[in-house]
Amino acid sequence: MVEPLNIALAGLGTVGTGVVRLIETNAELIARRAGRPIRIAAVSARDRTKDRGVDLTQYTWEDDPAALAAREDVDVVVELVGGSDGPALSLARKAIGNGKGLVTANKAMIAHHGLELASAAESAGVALKFEAAVAGGIPVIKGLSEGAAANKIERVYGILNGTCNYILSTMEDTGRDFTDVLEEAQRLGYAEADPTFDIEGIDAAHKLSILAAIAFGSRLRFDAVETMGVSPVKAADIEQARSLGYVIRLIGMAEIDRLDGGVGLFQRVRPHLVPIDHPLAHVDGATNAVVAEGNFMGRLLFQGAGAGDGPTASAVVADIIDIARGEKGAAFSMPASELEDIAPAPTGHRFGRSYLRFIVHDRPGVLAEITAAMRDAGVSIESLIQKAPSDDAGEVIIAVVTHEGPESAVTEAMRILDGSDNLAAQPLVMQIIAN
Amino acid sequence: MVEPLNIALAGLGTVGTGVVRLIETNAELIARRAGRPIRIAAVSARDRTKDRGVDLTQYTWEDDPAALAAREDVDVVVELVGGSDGPALSLARKAIGNGKGLVTANKAMIAHHGLELASAAESAGVALKFEAAVAGGIPVIKGLSEGAAANKIERVYGILNGTCNYILSTMEDTGRDFTDVLEEAQRLGYAEADPTFDIEGIDAAHKLSILAAIAFGSRLRFDAVETMGVSPVKAADIEQARSLGYVIRLIGMAEIDRLDGGVGLFQRVRPHLVPIDHPLAHVDGATNAVVAEGNFMGRLLFQGAGAGDGPTASAVVADIIDIARGEKGAAFSMPASELEDIAPAPTGHRFGRSYLRFIVHDRPGVLAEITAAMRDAGVSIESLIQKAPSDDAGEVIIAVVTHEGPESAVTEAMRILDGSDNLAAQPLVMQIIAN
């Protein structure tokens, strides 16, 4: 048998131990597919004594993850430490600097430092791979950067955060409210103790910025992702959406904006209304799905488990197998120096239908004020539902669906209504995905 | 700029001209992604004078496709001639023999001769690639052989023929009968003048045998695919299925059978009942979709355009870009010599629920005969619908859904009923996909 590919694992949380289990369980099959065995040369984590359910005694232990990058017997460093900076970034830089391949599941680090790392990897002639950073077990990085490589891609969007999707689809199934379902998700392990990154859309924004760079051949612009989370979505919104033929999903959407003769990079993470006959409307629970639209391939959909130790380990080891096979393709589908610097698209350029939800005090003149603001802003109303108060608080829900029009008009209508004492809460605007 | 990758195109039908258009339209982007330009060095087709809507005068013309394989200035031959043998196979052999890479969209040739060609390509140290042979523009070959490479895959199934899916979903939408919809599909160009390969399931069987080889690391066994087409499906079946919560789809399904201690290769193309909350139930029109289940990644779904010049050209050019990038991975995810020879699974091993439809004469004792046959064969009935005759022919439809049980029992019940003069037509058995 030929020489094995020697890897070092930094970080032995659920994904790290999943990688160990996968490499042990499927060792023979992996060797047949990779053309040579994958050998774990060394591992590192914070606590050596912790019981992780896998036998680590056969692997060399390093207390300092950075020491993995210095080992002569290591070809590829697998970074599963996490965090955009700190030890993860320091390890990644050292590994590449020492001529090792780097495989990581770290979306935050790639979203913030992906260009620097890709340039360094190209200079060093080593592979940088991060399939597991986006959409867990779904090979969507490979799908875009290789499978769709012949296409000009103008739009990529999808359900990129399993926690939010679990919460929204559970709210949909049970009629329960956000806080209640989030607490349950935390108890069941579907949401972190500190769920901020997930529920505020930051995790999805990390992933979206990576997908956009690959899809459009543009430089990573995580800073320019317009981000809103799922916490403002109420059970009443889900009910209204359903009665109109939609479900609500947290969608990350990136598009090349060609209005006004320029080229802009549009990136947004927000709850959207999705028509029930759209493939993304049937993506429930912790599942992720990504849609890419190319000028020759048409619409492509990838769907699968977006998180969990098994699926994420599957993506990590797929990257390792690629490297074992000798594949060192550019991290973002083309050399980092070829990526275009596309400025963020001006806000308000987008055109489409929107859902607006108001919580108002139950008194005369409220509807007149809202509809006048819409008229003055040039927003055309397709449907409007006013729902009687469900409790004694005297608050009424008004849900409006607009005709297709510029989003800037909706923003203007919201500006007109801003501070009105008829409103009992901040209005919520959600875009409607076209079919 | 570095040296271009020089390709020769054999076959200038819709896919061939699509490839020319794609390479011309996206030339600059492709060069950035591939690291070098893709240059069409020569082309060949039957009729030089035919107007194909693209300007071919700038490319060297060869009357004999085999001459392309002999040209010094060609690195990769793209075979789009079609047919399992004849000129396509002869060209493929010559190209590989002359040390050229081979890219093809020819599912029939790969299903019949894939092993021979893969071995030859490995000996010659050249790439053999056929992404476009399965599921058009969907990068499912890459998804399985690279994206899912870390997994033991035990089942792969999907909607592999766009013509059949168009017919079934149109029957579903309109209530019209098979022959009627097929004629329309032929008029609209969704079905060939001779639709046999599509509607009898042979095209799907070609694709399934290729997917199975990659998924399971097994030798291609197209000869062992149990195949039935969609022509026996009646509008009444679709109506019954719908009332039970299912749609009908032509499904290709391959699985590793581990019953009785052995290992068998199960491959079947047949109309199936798909629960309406299964992702495949929402795949309409000419769309294709493939599901793969791996021991770490869980369930993965790929969906997109299964045919058409644009999507198929997208897959062909993705293969060419892979070769331009220096990727020469094994055609079936591992060297041909590593593929296991797995014997076909014994029939009757499978276990599940089935839908049985009888067309019977409207007279006493018919239902007693059918239910007695089921009892004697050990088939347990979950539901039974007898529908009054819709015309004056005096024929009645009886639709039965069984409880989960061995398919061999259903086969036995059919054997008992075989030749009964109560039956006005051959009964139809369709398996029900588990959720």
mmCIF file of C-alpha atoms in Angstrom, chain A residues 95-340:
data_model
loop_
_atom_site.group_PDB
_atom_site.id
_atom_site.type_symbol
_atom_site.label_atom_id
_atom_site.label_comp_id
_atom_site.label_asym_id
_atom_site.label_seq_id
_atom_site.Cartn_x
_atom_site.Cartn_y
_atom_site.Cartn_z
ATOM 1 C CA ALA A 95 -0.133 25.106 9.418
ATOM 2 C CA ILE A 96 -0.181 26.803 6.003
ATOM 3 C CA GLY A 97 3.098 28.592 6.733
ATOM 4 C CA ASN A 98 4.692 25.233 7.480
ATOM 5 C CA GLY A 99 3.468 23.808 4.170
ATOM 6 C CA LYS A 100 0.635 21.714 5.567
ATOM 7 C CA GLY A 101 -2.814 21.459 4.005
ATOM 8 C CA LEU A 102 -5.590 22.942 6.121
ATOM 9 C CA VAL A 103 -9.109 21.581 6.502
ATOM 10 C CA THR A 104 -11.542 23.494 8.691
ATOM 11 C CA ALA A 105 -15.224 23.629 9.616
ATOM 12 C CA ASN A 106 -14.794 27.185 10.921
ATOM 13 C CA LYS A 107 -17.244 29.476 9.066
ATOM 14 C CA ALA A 108 -16.446 32.504 11.243
ATOM 15 C CA MET A 109 -12.714 32.258 10.518
ATOM 16 C CA ILE A 110 -13.251 31.770 6.785
ATOM 17 C CA ALA A 111 -15.818 34.601 6.595
ATOM 18 C CA HIS A 112 -13.360 36.971 8.290
ATOM 19 C CA HIS A 113 -9.963 35.714 7.113
ATOM 20 C CA GLY A 114 -10.711 33.441 4.157
ATOM 21 C CA LEU A 115 -8.959 35.634 1.588
ATOM 22 C CA GLU A 116 -5.780 35.931 3.613
ATOM 23 C CA LEU A 117 -5.700 32.176 4.238
ATOM 24 C CA ALA A 118 -6.485 31.342 0.598
ATOM 25 C CA SER A 119 -3.665 33.600 -0.624
ATOM 26 C CA ALA A 120 -1.268 32.068 1.886
ATOM 27 C CA ALA A 121 -2.285 28.535 0.849
ATOM 28 C CA GLU A 122 -1.770 29.375 -2.818
ATOM 29 C CA SER A 123 1.676 30.826 -2.110
ATOM 30 C CA ALA A 124 2.596 27.759 -0.088
ATOM 31 C CA GLY A 125 1.157 25.404 -2.701
ATOM 32 C CA VAL A 126 -1.071 23.661 -0.183
ATOM 33 C CA ALA A 127 -4.804 23.010 -0.036
ATOM 34 C CA LEU A 128 -7.251 25.071 2.008
ATOM 35 C CA LYS A 129 -10.646 23.389 2.294
ATOM 36 C CA PHE A 130 -13.767 24.199 4.303
ATOM 37 C CA GLU A 131 -16.698 22.144 2.993
ATOM 38 C CA ALA A 132 -17.950 21.643 6.557
ATOM 39 C CA ALA A 133 -18.115 25.404 7.158
ATOM 40 C CA VAL A 134 -21.303 25.757 5.100
ATOM 41 C CA ALA A 135 -24.420 23.607 5.406
ATOM 42 C CA GLY A 136 -22.886 20.729 7.380
ATOM 43 C CA GLY A 137 -22.957 17.476 5.464
ATOM 44 C CA ILE A 138 -24.122 18.979 2.166
ATOM 45 C CA PRO A 139 -21.306 19.201 -0.409
ATOM 46 C CA VAL A 140 -22.399 22.644 -1.530
ATOM 47 C CA ILE A 141 -18.941 24.255 -1.617
ATOM 48 C CA LYS A 142 -17.862 21.518 -4.011
ATOM 49 C CA GLY A 143 -21.170 21.739 -5.842
ATOM 50 C CA LEU A 144 -20.693 25.452 -6.523
ATOM 51 C CA SER A 145 -16.943 25.636 -7.024
ATOM 52 C CA GLU A 146 -16.658 22.517 -9.180
ATOM 53 C CA GLY A 147 -20.070 21.148 -10.138
ATOM 54 C CA ALA A 148 -21.412 24.536 -11.239
ATOM 55 C CA ALA A 149 -18.034 25.914 -12.341
ATOM 56 C CA ALA A 150 -19.073 26.370 -15.974
ATOM 57 C CA ASN A 151 -21.851 28.790 -15.051
ATOM 58 C CA LYS A 152 -22.147 32.444 -14.414
ATOM 59 C CA ILE A 153 -24.110 32.356 -11.175
ATOM 60 C CA GLU A 154 -26.300 35.366 -10.513
ATOM 61 C CA ARG A 155 -28.053 34.245 -7.379
ATOM 62 C CA VAL A 156 -27.467 31.849 -4.508
ATOM 63 C CA TYR A 157 -29.809 31.510 -1.562
ATOM 64 C CA GLY A 158 -30.975 29.059 1.008
ATOM 65 C CA ILE A 159 -31.652 27.868 4.501
ATOM 66 C CA LEU A 160 -28.266 28.000 6.154
ATOM 67 C CA ASN A 161 -28.978 27.739 9.870
ATOM 68 C CA GLY A 162 -30.507 24.575 11.296
ATOM 69 C CA THR A 163 -31.329 26.109 14.681
ATOM 70 C CA CYS A 164 -33.473 28.857 13.149
ATOM 71 C CA ASN A 165 -35.127 26.427 10.797
ATOM 72 C CA TYR A 166 -35.909 24.079 13.644
ATOM 73 C CA ILE A 167 -37.453 26.950 15.605
ATOM 74 C CA LEU A 168 -39.507 28.306 12.692
ATOM 75 C CA SER A 169 -40.779 24.936 11.547
ATOM 76 C CA THR A 170 -41.640 23.941 15.122
ATOM 77 C CA MET A 171 -43.514 27.234 15.621
ATOM 78 C CA GLU A 172 -45.337 26.403 12.377
ATOM 79 C CA ASP A 173 -46.260 22.873 13.491
ATOM 80 C CA THR A 174 -47.287 23.741 17.042
ATOM 81 C CA GLY A 175 -48.507 27.351 16.918
ATOM 82 C CA ARG A 176 -46.200 28.129 19.832
ATOM 83 C CA ASP A 177 -44.284 31.374 20.213
ATOM 84 C CA PHE A 178 -40.599 32.030 19.599
ATOM 85 C CA THR A 179 -39.277 32.183 23.191
ATOM 86 C CA ASP A 180 -41.078 29.008 24.157
ATOM 87 C CA VAL A 181 -39.701 27.023 21.201
ATOM 88 C CA LEU A 182 -36.188 28.431 21.663
ATOM 89 C CA GLU A 183 -36.148 27.232 25.270
ATOM 90 C CA GLU A 184 -37.198 23.779 24.156
ATOM 91 C CA ALA A 185 -34.552 23.775 21.424
ATOM 92 C CA GLN A 186 -31.926 24.609 24.039
ATOM 93 C CA ARG A 187 -33.115 21.767 26.278
ATOM 94 C CA LEU A 188 -32.987 19.338 23.336
ATOM 95 C CA GLY A 189 -29.534 20.496 22.233
ATOM 96 C CA TYR A 190 -30.732 22.048 18.933
ATOM 97 C CA ALA A 191 -29.727 25.492 20.173
ATOM 98 C CA GLU A 192 -26.672 26.650 22.096
ATOM 99 C CA ALA A 193 -26.883 27.977 25.665
ATOM 100 C CA ASP A 194 -25.955 31.331 24.097
ATOM 101 C CA PRO A 195 -27.928 31.187 20.851
ATOM 102 C CA THR A 196 -27.063 34.712 19.638
ATOM 103 C CA PHE A 197 -24.959 33.724 16.610
ATOM 104 C CA ASP A 198 -27.681 31.401 15.377
ATOM 105 C CA ILE A 199 -30.896 33.259 16.068
ATOM 106 C CA GLU A 200 -29.572 36.694 15.120
ATOM 107 C CA GLY A 201 -28.547 35.375 11.700
ATOM 108 C CA ILE A 202 -24.792 35.847 12.156
ATOM 109 C CA ASP A 203 -23.976 32.192 11.578
ATOM 110 C CA ALA A 204 -26.059 32.231 8.376
ATOM 111 C CA ALA A 205 -24.336 35.467 7.329
ATOM 112 C CA HIS A 206 -20.905 33.834 7.743
ATOM 113 C CA LYS A 207 -21.999 31.002 5.482
ATOM 114 C CA LEU A 208 -23.712 33.269 2.957
ATOM 115 C CA SER A 209 -20.602 35.419 2.508
ATOM 116 C CA ILE A 210 -18.570 32.280 1.745
ATOM 117 C CA LEU A 211 -21.117 30.999 -0.783
ATOM 118 C CA ALA A 212 -21.314 34.412 -2.459
ATOM 119 C CA ALA A 213 -17.538 34.615 -2.910
ATOM 120 C CA ILE A 214 -17.483 31.206 -4.589
ATOM 121 C CA ALA A 215 -20.607 31.741 -6.669
ATOM 122 C CA PHE A 216 -19.732 35.179 -8.019
ATOM 123 C CA GLY A 217 -15.922 35.059 -7.985
ATOM 124 C CA SER A 218 -16.016 38.050 -5.668
ATOM 125 C CA ARG A 219 -13.952 38.947 -2.619
ATOM 126 C CA LEU A 220 -15.498 37.954 0.718
ATOM 127 C CA ARG A 221 -17.574 40.765 2.196
ATOM 128 C CA PHE A 222 -19.011 39.398 5.443
ATOM 129 C CA ASP A 223 -19.078 42.959 6.780
ATOM 130 C CA ALA A 224 -21.602 43.886 4.088
ATOM 131 C CA VAL A 225 -24.213 41.209 4.803
ATOM 132 C CA GLU A 226 -27.466 42.861 5.855
ATOM 133 C CA THR A 227 -28.516 40.658 8.764
ATOM 134 C CA MET A 228 -31.696 40.191 10.775
ATOM 135 C CA GLY A 229 -32.567 37.196 12.917
ATOM 136 C CA VAL A 230 -35.733 35.234 13.634
ATOM 137 C CA SER A 231 -36.602 36.565 17.098
ATOM 138 C CA PRO A 232 -39.084 39.196 15.775
ATOM 139 C CA VAL A 233 -41.189 36.487 14.097
ATOM 140 C CA LYS A 234 -44.391 35.822 16.014
ATOM 141 C CA ALA A 235 -46.743 32.863 15.947
ATOM 142 C CA ALA A 236 -49.282 35.281 14.415
ATOM 143 C CA ASP A 237 -46.933 35.961 11.476
ATOM 144 C CA ILE A 238 -46.664 32.262 10.770
ATOM 145 C CA GLU A 239 -50.443 31.944 10.914
ATOM 146 C CA GLN A 240 -50.946 34.930 8.572
ATOM 147 C CA ALA A 241 -48.299 33.638 6.191
ATOM 148 C CA ARG A 242 -49.913 30.232 6.074
ATOM 149 C CA SER A 243 -53.332 31.694 5.294
ATOM 150 C CA LEU A 244 -51.717 33.523 2.376
ATOM 151 C CA GLY A 245 -49.982 30.361 1.053
ATOM 152 C CA TYR A 246 -46.515 30.841 2.516
ATOM 153 C CA VAL A 247 -44.213 29.529 5.199
ATOM 154 C CA ILE A 248 -41.587 31.619 6.980
ATOM 155 C CA ARG A 249 -37.928 30.642 6.701
ATOM 156 C CA LEU A 250 -34.680 32.404 7.572
ATOM 157 C CA ILE A 251 -33.158 32.827 4.121
ATOM 158 C CA GLY A 252 -29.653 33.901 3.255
ATOM 159 C CA MET A 253 -29.728 35.456 -0.211
ATOM 160 C CA ALA A 254 -26.861 36.770 -2.317
ATOM 161 C CA GLU A 255 -27.245 38.255 -5.758
ATOM 162 C CA ILE A 256 -25.352 40.300 -8.299
ATOM 163 C CA ASP A 257 -27.168 43.620 -8.627
ATOM 164 C CA ARG A 258 -26.875 45.132 -12.115
ATOM 165 C CA LEU A 259 -29.194 48.098 -11.745
ATOM 166 C CA ASP A 260 -28.029 51.546 -12.876
ATOM 167 C CA GLY A 261 -25.256 50.091 -15.035
ATOM 168 C CA GLY A 262 -23.052 49.173 -12.084
ATOM 169 C CA VAL A 263 -22.337 45.839 -10.486
ATOM 170 C CA GLY A 264 -23.137 45.443 -6.811
ATOM 171 C CA LEU A 265 -22.940 42.578 -4.353
ATOM 172 C CA PHE A 266 -26.249 42.106 -2.580
ATOM 173 C CA GLN A 267 -26.132 39.905 0.540
ATOM 174 C CA ARG A 268 -28.945 39.569 3.026
ATOM 175 C CA VAL A 269 -30.003 37.222 5.838
ATOM 176 C CA ARG A 270 -33.598 37.741 6.937
ATOM 177 C CA PRO A 271 -36.800 35.858 7.612
ATOM 178 C CA HIS A 272 -38.657 35.561 4.285
ATOM 179 C CA LEU A 273 -42.029 34.327 3.159
ATOM 180 C CA VAL A 274 -41.567 31.259 0.945
ATOM 181 C CA PRO A 275 -44.446 30.062 -1.302
ATOM 182 C CA ILE A 276 -45.590 26.596 -0.248
ATOM 183 C CA ASP A 277 -44.850 25.179 -3.699
ATOM 184 C CA HIS A 278 -41.205 26.354 -3.581
ATOM 185 C CA PRO A 279 -38.689 23.564 -2.760
ATOM 186 C CA LEU A 280 -37.410 25.510 0.274
ATOM 187 C CA ALA A 281 -40.896 25.509 1.843
ATOM 188 C CA HIS A 282 -40.565 21.780 2.486
ATOM 189 C CA VAL A 283 -37.253 22.053 4.304
ATOM 190 C CA ASP A 284 -38.147 21.372 7.928
ATOM 191 C CA GLY A 285 -36.324 20.897 11.211
ATOM 192 C CA ALA A 286 -32.554 21.225 11.322
ATOM 193 C CA THR A 287 -32.229 20.526 7.582
ATOM 194 C CA ASN A 288 -30.339 22.984 5.378
ATOM 195 C CA ALA A 289 -30.798 23.646 1.669
ATOM 196 C CA VAL A 290 -29.068 25.829 -0.892
ATOM 197 C CA VAL A 291 -30.347 26.957 -4.289
ATOM 198 C CA ALA A 292 -27.991 28.255 -6.976
ATOM 199 C CA GLU A 293 -29.109 29.667 -10.311
ATOM 200 C CA GLY A 294 -26.679 29.519 -13.214
ATOM 201 C CA ASN A 295 -26.910 30.853 -16.749
ATOM 202 C CA PHE A 296 -26.706 27.359 -18.271
ATOM 203 C CA MET A 297 -27.552 24.854 -15.534
ATOM 204 C CA GLY A 298 -30.738 26.632 -14.412
ATOM 205 C CA ARG A 299 -31.789 26.113 -10.806
ATOM 206 C CA LEU A 300 -29.915 23.616 -8.685
ATOM 207 C CA LEU A 301 -30.917 22.549 -5.163
ATOM 208 C CA PHE A 302 -28.738 20.853 -2.549
ATOM 209 C CA GLN A 303 -30.436 19.640 0.629
ATOM 210 C CA GLY A 304 -29.353 17.670 3.676
ATOM 211 C CA ALA A 305 -28.312 17.697 7.313
ATOM 212 C CA GLY A 306 -26.944 21.129 8.140
ATOM 213 C CA ALA A 307 -25.294 20.236 11.414
ATOM 214 C CA GLY A 308 -24.513 17.380 13.779
ATOM 215 C CA ASP A 309 -21.339 15.420 14.332
ATOM 216 C CA GLY A 310 -21.923 12.809 11.607
ATOM 217 C CA PRO A 311 -22.793 15.116 8.688
ATOM 218 C CA THR A 312 -20.139 17.674 9.610
ATOM 219 C CA ALA A 313 -17.502 14.942 9.963
ATOM 220 C CA SER A 314 -18.591 13.618 6.561
ATOM 221 C CA ALA A 315 -17.775 17.005 5.004
ATOM 222 C CA VAL A 316 -14.450 17.324 6.857
ATOM 223 C CA VAL A 317 -13.313 13.881 5.738
ATOM 224 C CA ALA A 318 -14.470 14.514 2.139
ATOM 225 C CA ASP A 319 -12.022 17.426 2.113
ATOM 226 C CA ILE A 320 -9.285 15.201 3.518
ATOM 227 C CA ILE A 321 -9.990 12.579 0.840
ATOM 228 C CA ASP A 322 -9.746 15.269 -1.851
ATOM 229 C CA ILE A 323 -6.310 16.183 -0.556
ATOM 230 C CA ALA A 324 -5.266 12.524 -0.359
ATOM 231 C CA ARG A 325 -6.282 12.218 -4.025
ATOM 232 C CA GLY A 326 -3.951 15.093 -4.868
ATOM 233 C CA GLU A 327 -6.620 17.716 -5.432
ATOM 234 C CA LYS A 328 -5.480 21.176 -4.371
ATOM 235 C CA GLY A 329 -8.083 23.314 -6.161
ATOM 236 C CA ALA A 330 -8.350 26.998 -5.286
ATOM 237 C CA ALA A 331 -10.319 27.551 -2.085
ATOM 238 C CA PHE A 332 -12.825 29.935 -3.707
ATOM 239 C CA SER A 333 -12.995 28.189 -7.073
ATOM 240 C CA MET A 334 -10.403 30.572 -8.525
ATOM 241 C CA PRO A 335 -7.125 32.009 -7.204
ATOM 242 C CA ALA A 336 -7.666 34.629 -4.475
ATOM 243 C CA SER A 337 -5.983 37.235 -6.676
ATOM 244 C CA GLU A 338 -8.622 36.649 -9.368
ATOM 245 C CA LEU A 339 -11.567 37.396 -7.080
ATOM 246 C CA GLU A 340 -13.217 40.675 -8.008
#
